[in-house]
């Protein structure tokens, strides 16, 4: 009996309530969706944590990293939470809590005297607007400094067949001084296009179009970009959110300069005559 009691003390029973969904994504991150309350007692990296009809509590000394945390009632944080988005009726941070939250979608916020909250934007639009307001500070981040330093060092040029051109070669053809002089809308359009290009989700011909747009922005060839950006974007048939945002930023920039009409989110021009077959 003593052995049985000791075993129960060291190995608590795990109950998975009816209606709970547990999944693992391709990156090995766990997603948990439960109909009732969810208590996290174990540190870890998660994709999504959701309580459909209750609250979520992260206990003391527990460190949780998640893409999203969502609950119908209250998200209690007693330990450490790092998340891209928290959606709840109330976000409550105990005195010992630390939370790094990029986007907060809550009706009320309760922060203990000793708690620490970093981030707390209400939407992606607000976050993007803030970055645009402090574009010079963003440009001074180590990521951009390291990239400029890399460009200043001579690189060996690989020998390749005449006429051959790897699509990634355009990504290294940046002019740091031209990039630094870009107006804010074009600079952030470049950031969005680079991020989308690095996902490698487009077919080869569309990747080459992205490479061309990135090259024009990096080299500061705005005259060519002004005349070709519409046609280039129209050749990206599977444009996602990042490409669409970049499209709008570039169109609005040139519209402000030349009074040409802007793109709408669904506008597409007819293909130019003599296009590729």
CSV table of C-alpha atoms in Angstrom, one decimal:
chain,number,residue,atom,x,y,z
A,1,UNK,CA,0.0,0.0,0.0
A,2,UNK,CA,2.8,2.4,0.8
A,3,UNK,CA,4.4,1.7,-2.6
A,4,UNK,CA,1.1,2.4,-4.3
A,5,UNK,CA,0.6,5.7,-2.4
A,6,UNK,CA,4.1,6.9,-3.3
A,7,UNK,CA,3.6,6.0,-7.0
A,8,UNK,CA,0.3,8.1,-7.0
A,9,UNK,CA,2.1,11.0,-5.5
A,10,UNK,CA,4.9,11.1,-8.1
A,11,UNK,CA,2.8,10.2,-11.1
A,12,UNK,CA,-0.4,12.3,-11.2
A,13,UNK,CA,-3.3,11.0,-13.3
A,14,UNK,CA,-3.8,12.8,-16.6
A,15,UNK,CA,-7.4,13.2,-17.7
A,16,UNK,CA,-8.3,14.2,-21.3
A,17,UNK,CA,-11.9,15.5,-21.2
A,18,UNK,CA,-14.4,14.5,-23.8
A,19,UNK,CA,-14.3,17.0,-26.7
A,20,UNK,CA,-10.6,17.8,-26.3
A,21,UNK,CA,-8.5,18.1,-29.5
A,22,UNK,CA,-4.8,17.5,-29.4
A,23,UNK,CA,-2.7,17.8,-32.5
A,24,UNK,CA,1.0,18.1,-33.5
A,25,UNK,CA,2.0,20.2,-36.4
A,26,UNK,CA,4.8,19.6,-38.9
A,27,UNK,CA,7.3,21.5,-36.6
A,28,UNK,CA,6.5,19.2,-33.7
A,29,UNK,CA,4.6,21.8,-31.8
A,30,UNK,CA,1.5,20.8,-29.8
A,31,UNK,CA,-1.9,22.3,-30.2
A,32,UNK,CA,-4.5,21.8,-27.5
A,33,UNK,CA,-8.2,22.7,-27.7
A,34,UNK,CA,-10.4,21.8,-24.8
A,35,UNK,CA,-14.1,22.6,-24.0
A,36,UNK,CA,-13.4,23.6,-20.4
A,37,UNK,CA,-10.6,25.1,-18.3
A,38,UNK,CA,-7.0,24.4,-19.3
A,39,UNK,CA,-4.2,24.4,-16.7
A,40,UNK,CA,-0.6,24.4,-17.9
A,41,UNK,CA,1.8,22.9,-15.3
A,42,UNK,CA,4.6,22.0,-17.7
A,43,UNK,CA,6.9,24.3,-19.6
A,44,UNK,CA,7.0,23.9,-23.3
A,45,UNK,CA,6.6,25.3,-26.8
A,46,UNK,CA,3.1,25.1,-28.2
A,47,UNK,CA,1.4,26.1,-31.5
A,48,UNK,CA,-2.1,26.9,-30.2
A,49,UNK,CA,-3.7,26.7,-26.8
A,50,UNK,CA,-7.5,27.2,-26.6
A,51,UNK,CA,-10.2,26.8,-24.0
A,52,UNK,CA,-13.5,27.0,-25.9
A,53,UNK,CA,-15.7,27.7,-22.9
A,54,UNK,CA,-13.5,28.4,-19.9
A,55,UNK,CA,-10.2,29.9,-18.7
A,56,UNK,CA,-6.5,29.1,-19.2
A,57,UNK,CA,-4.0,29.2,-16.3
A,58,UNK,CA,-0.2,29.1,-16.5
A,59,UNK,CA,1.1,28.1,-13.1
A,60,UNK,CA,4.1,29.6,-11.3
A,61,UNK,CA,7.6,28.8,-12.6
A,62,UNK,CA,6.1,27.4,-15.8
A,63,UNK,CA,7.4,28.9,-19.1
A,64,UNK,CA,5.1,28.7,-22.0
A,65,UNK,CA,5.7,29.8,-25.6
A,66,UNK,CA,2.8,29.7,-28.0
A,67,UNK,CA,1.7,31.2,-31.3
A,68,UNK,CA,-1.7,31.8,-30.0
A,69,UNK,CA,-3.6,31.5,-26.6
A,70,UNK,CA,-7.4,31.8,-26.8
A,71,UNK,CA,-10.0,31.3,-24.1
A,72,UNK,CA,-13.6,32.4,-23.6
A,73,UNK,CA,-13.1,33.8,-20.1
A,74,UNK,CA,-9.8,34.7,-18.4
A,75,UNK,CA,-6.1,33.9,-19.2
A,76,UNK,CA,-4.3,33.7,-15.9
A,77,UNK,CA,-0.6,34.0,-16.0
A,78,UNK,CA,1.4,33.1,-12.9
A,79,UNK,CA,4.6,32.0,-14.6
A,80,UNK,CA,6.0,33.2,-18.0
A,81,UNK,CA,4.1,33.5,-21.2
A,82,UNK,CA,5.5,34.4,-24.7
A,83,UNK,CA,2.9,34.5,-27.4
A,84,UNK,CA,2.1,36.2,-30.7
A,85,UNK,CA,-1.5,36.6,-29.9
A,86,UNK,CA,-3.7,36.3,-26.7
A,87,UNK,CA,-7.5,36.4,-27.1
A,88,UNK,CA,-9.5,36.4,-23.9
A,89,UNK,CA,-12.2,38.3,-22.1
A,90,UNK,CA,-9.6,39.2,-19.5
A,91,UNK,CA,-5.8,38.9,-19.3
A,92,UNK,CA,-4.7,38.6,-15.6
A,93,UNK,CA,-1.0,38.7,-14.6
A,94,UNK,CA,-0.2,37.7,-11.1
A,95,UNK,CA,2.6,39.5,-9.2
A,96,UNK,CA,5.2,36.9,-10.2
A,97,UNK,CA,4.2,36.8,-13.9
A,98,UNK,CA,6.1,37.8,-17.0
A,99,UNK,CA,4.4,38.1,-20.4
A,100,UNK,CA,5.8,38.9,-23.8
A,101,UNK,CA,2.7,39.3,-26.0
A,102,UNK,CA,2.7,40.9,-29.5
A,103,UNK,CA,-1.0,41.1,-30.1
A,104,UNK,CA,-3.5,41.3,-27.3
A,105,UNK,CA,-7.2,40.9,-28.0
A,106,UNK,CA,-8.9,41.3,-24.6
A,107,UNK,CA,-11.7,43.3,-23.0
A,108,UNK,CA,-9.8,44.0,-19.8
A,109,UNK,CA,-6.2,43.8,-18.5
A,110,UNK,CA,-5.3,43.1,-14.9
A,111,UNK,CA,-1.6,43.4,-14.0
A,112,UNK,CA,-0.1,42.6,-10.6
A,113,UNK,CA,2.3,45.1,-8.9
A,114,UNK,CA,5.3,42.9,-9.6
A,115,UNK,CA,4.2,41.6,-13.0
A,116,UNK,CA,5.9,42.5,-16.3
A,117,UNK,CA,4.1,42.9,-19.6
A,118,UNK,CA,5.9,43.6,-22.9
A,119,UNK,CA,4.2,44.2,-26.2
A,120,UNK,CA,0.5,44.5,-26.0
A,121,UNK,CA,-0.6,45.7,-29.5
A,122,UNK,CA,-4.3,45.6,-30.4
A,123,UNK,CA,-3.8,44.5,-34.0
A,124,UNK,CA,-1.3,43.7,-36.8
A,125,UNK,CA,-2.2,47.0,-38.4
A,126,UNK,CA,-1.2,48.9,-35.2
A,127,UNK,CA,2.1,47.0,-35.0
A,128,UNK,CA,2.9,47.7,-38.7
A,129,UNK,CA,2.0,51.4,-38.2
A,130,UNK,CA,4.4,51.6,-35.2
A,131,UNK,CA,7.2,50.1,-37.2
A,132,UNK,CA,6.6,52.5,-40.0
A,133,UNK,CA,6.7,55.4,-37.5
A,134,UNK,CA,10.1,54.2,-36.2
A,135,UNK,CA,11.6,53.0,-39.5
A,136,UNK,CA,15.0,54.5,-38.8
A,137,UNK,CA,15.2,52.5,-35.6
A,138,UNK,CA,14.1,49.4,-37.4
A,139,UNK,CA,16.8,49.9,-40.0
A,140,UNK,CA,19.4,50.2,-37.3
A,141,UNK,CA,18.6,46.7,-35.9
A,142,UNK,CA,21.5,44.2,-36.0
A,143,UNK,CA,19.8,42.2,-38.8
A,144,UNK,CA,20.2,45.0,-41.2
A,145,UNK,CA,23.6,46.0,-40.0
A,146,UNK,CA,24.9,42.4,-40.5
A,147,UNK,CA,23.3,42.2,-43.9
A,148,UNK,CA,25.1,45.4,-45.0
A,149,UNK,CA,28.4,44.2,-43.5
A,150,UNK,CA,28.0,41.0,-45.5
A,151,UNK,CA,27.5,43.0,-48.7
A,152,UNK,CA,30.7,45.0,-48.1
A,153,UNK,CA,32.9,41.9,-48.1
A,154,UNK,CA,34.0,40.6,-51.6
A,155,UNK,CA,32.6,37.3,-52.5
A,156,UNK,CA,33.9,34.7,-54.9
A,157,UNK,CA,31.8,34.5,-58.1
A,158,UNK,CA,30.9,30.9,-59.0
A,159,UNK,CA,31.4,29.8,-62.5
A,160,UNK,CA,28.2,29.0,-64.3
A,161,UNK,CA,27.1,28.3,-67.8
A,162,UNK,CA,26.6,31.3,-70.0
A,163,UNK,CA,23.1,32.6,-69.7
A,164,UNK,CA,22.4,30.6,-66.5
A,165,UNK,CA,20.9,32.6,-63.7
A,166,UNK,CA,20.0,31.1,-60.4
A,167,UNK,CA,16.9,32.8,-58.9
A,168,UNK,CA,18.6,33.3,-55.6
A,169,UNK,CA,21.5,35.2,-57.1
A,170,UNK,CA,19.2,38.3,-57.2
A,171,UNK,CA,18.9,38.2,-53.4
A,172,UNK,CA,22.6,39.0,-53.0
A,173,UNK,CA,22.6,41.9,-55.5
A,174,UNK,CA,21.7,44.5,-53.0
A,175,UNK,CA,23.0,48.1,-52.8
A,176,UNK,CA,23.0,49.0,-49.1
A,177,UNK,CA,23.1,52.7,-49.7
A,178,UNK,CA,20.1,52.5,-52.0
A,179,UNK,CA,18.2,50.4,-49.5
A,180,UNK,CA,18.9,52.9,-46.7
A,181,UNK,CA,17.5,55.7,-48.9
A,182,UNK,CA,14.2,54.1,-49.6
A,183,UNK,CA,11.1,55.9,-48.5
A,184,UNK,CA,9.3,54.1,-45.6
A,185,UNK,CA,6.5,52.5,-47.7
A,186,UNK,CA,9.1,51.0,-50.1
A,187,UNK,CA,11.4,49.9,-47.3
A,188,UNK,CA,8.6,48.0,-45.6
A,189,UNK,CA,7.4,46.6,-49.0
A,190,UNK,CA,11.0,45.2,-49.4
A,191,UNK,CA,10.9,43.6,-46.0
A,192,UNK,CA,7.5,42.0,-46.8
A,193,UNK,CA,8.7,40.7,-50.2
A,194,UNK,CA,11.9,39.3,-48.7
A,195,UNK,CA,10.0,37.5,-46.0
A,196,UNK,CA,7.6,36.0,-48.5
A,197,UNK,CA,10.4,35.0,-50.9
A,198,UNK,CA,12.2,33.1,-48.0
A,199,UNK,CA,9.1,30.9,-47.6
A,200,UNK,CA,9.8,29.3,-51.0
A,201,UNK,CA,6.1,28.7,-51.6
A,202,UNK,CA,5.8,30.0,-55.2
A,203,UNK,CA,6.5,28.2,-58.5
A,204,UNK,CA,9.7,29.1,-60.3
A,205,UNK,CA,8.3,31.8,-62.6
A,206,UNK,CA,6.7,33.6,-59.7
A,207,UNK,CA,9.9,33.4,-57.6
A,208,UNK,CA,11.7,35.1,-60.5
A,209,UNK,CA,9.1,37.9,-60.4
A,210,UNK,CA,9.6,38.3,-56.7
A,211,UNK,CA,13.4,38.4,-57.2
A,212,UNK,CA,13.0,41.1,-59.8
A,213,UNK,CA,10.8,43.2,-57.5
A,214,UNK,CA,13.3,42.7,-54.6
A,215,UNK,CA,16.2,43.6,-56.9
A,216,UNK,CA,14.6,46.9,-58.1
A,217,UNK,CA,13.9,47.9,-54.5
A,218,UNK,CA,17.4,46.9,-53.2
A,219,UNK,CA,19.1,48.7,-56.0
A,220,UNK,CA,16.9,51.8,-55.7
A,221,UNK,CA,15.8,51.5,-59.3
A,222,UNK,CA,12.6,53.4,-58.7
A,223,UNK,CA,12.0,54.6,-62.2
A,224,UNK,CA,11.9,51.0,-63.6
A,225,UNK,CA,9.8,49.9,-60.6
A,226,UNK,CA,7.3,52.7,-61.2
A,227,UNK,CA,6.7,51.5,-64.8
A,228,UNK,CA,6.8,47.8,-64.1
A,229,UNK,CA,5.4,47.1,-60.6
A,230,UNK,CA,1.8,46.6,-61.8
A,231,UNK,CA,2.7,44.1,-64.5
A,232,UNK,CA,5.1,42.2,-62.2
A,233,UNK,CA,2.6,41.9,-59.4
A,234,UNK,CA,-0.1,40.7,-61.9
A,235,UNK,CA,2.2,37.8,-62.8
A,236,UNK,CA,2.0,36.5,-59.2
A,237,UNK,CA,-1.2,34.6,-59.3
A,238,UNK,CA,-0.9,33.0,-55.9
A,239,UNK,CA,-0.1,36.2,-54.0
A,240,UNK,CA,-0.6,35.9,-50.2
A,241,UNK,CA,-1.1,38.5,-47.5
A,242,UNK,CA,2.6,39.6,-47.5
A,243,UNK,CA,2.7,40.2,-51.3
A,244,UNK,CA,-0.7,41.9,-51.3
A,245,UNK,CA,0.5,44.3,-48.6
A,246,UNK,CA,3.7,45.0,-50.5
A,247,UNK,CA,1.7,45.6,-53.6
A,248,UNK,CA,-0.5,48.2,-51.8
A,249,UNK,CA,2.5,50.0,-50.3
A,250,UNK,CA,4.3,50.3,-53.6
A,251,UNK,CA,1.1,51.4,-55.4
A,252,UNK,CA,0.2,54.0,-52.8
A,253,UNK,CA,3.8,55.4,-52.8
A,254,UNK,CA,3.8,56.0,-56.6
A,255,UNK,CA,0.1,57.1,-56.5
A,256,UNK,CA,1.2,59.9,-54.1
A,257,UNK,CA,3.9,61.0,-56.4
A,258,UNK,CA,2.2,60.7,-59.7
A,259,UNK,CA,-1.5,60.7,-58.8
A,260,UNK,CA,-2.0,57.4,-60.5
A,261,UNK,CA,-4.8,55.2,-59.2
A,262,UNK,CA,-4.1,52.8,-56.4
A,263,UNK,CA,-4.6,49.1,-56.3
A,264,UNK,CA,-7.6,47.7,-54.5
A,265,UNK,CA,-7.1,44.4,-52.7
A,266,UNK,CA,-8.7,42.4,-55.5
A,267,UNK,CA,-7.7,44.5,-58.5
A,268,UNK,CA,-5.8,42.8,-61.2
A,269,UNK,CA,-4.8,44.3,-64.6
A,270,UNK,CA,-5.2,42.3,-67.8
A,271,UNK,CA,-2.1,40.5,-68.9
A,272,UNK,CA,0.1,42.7,-71.2
A,273,UNK,CA,0.1,41.8,-74.9
A,274,UNK,CA,2.9,39.5,-75.9
A,275,UNK,CA,3.2,37.9,-72.5
A,276,UNK,CA,5.0,34.6,-71.9
A,277,UNK,CA,3.3,31.6,-73.3
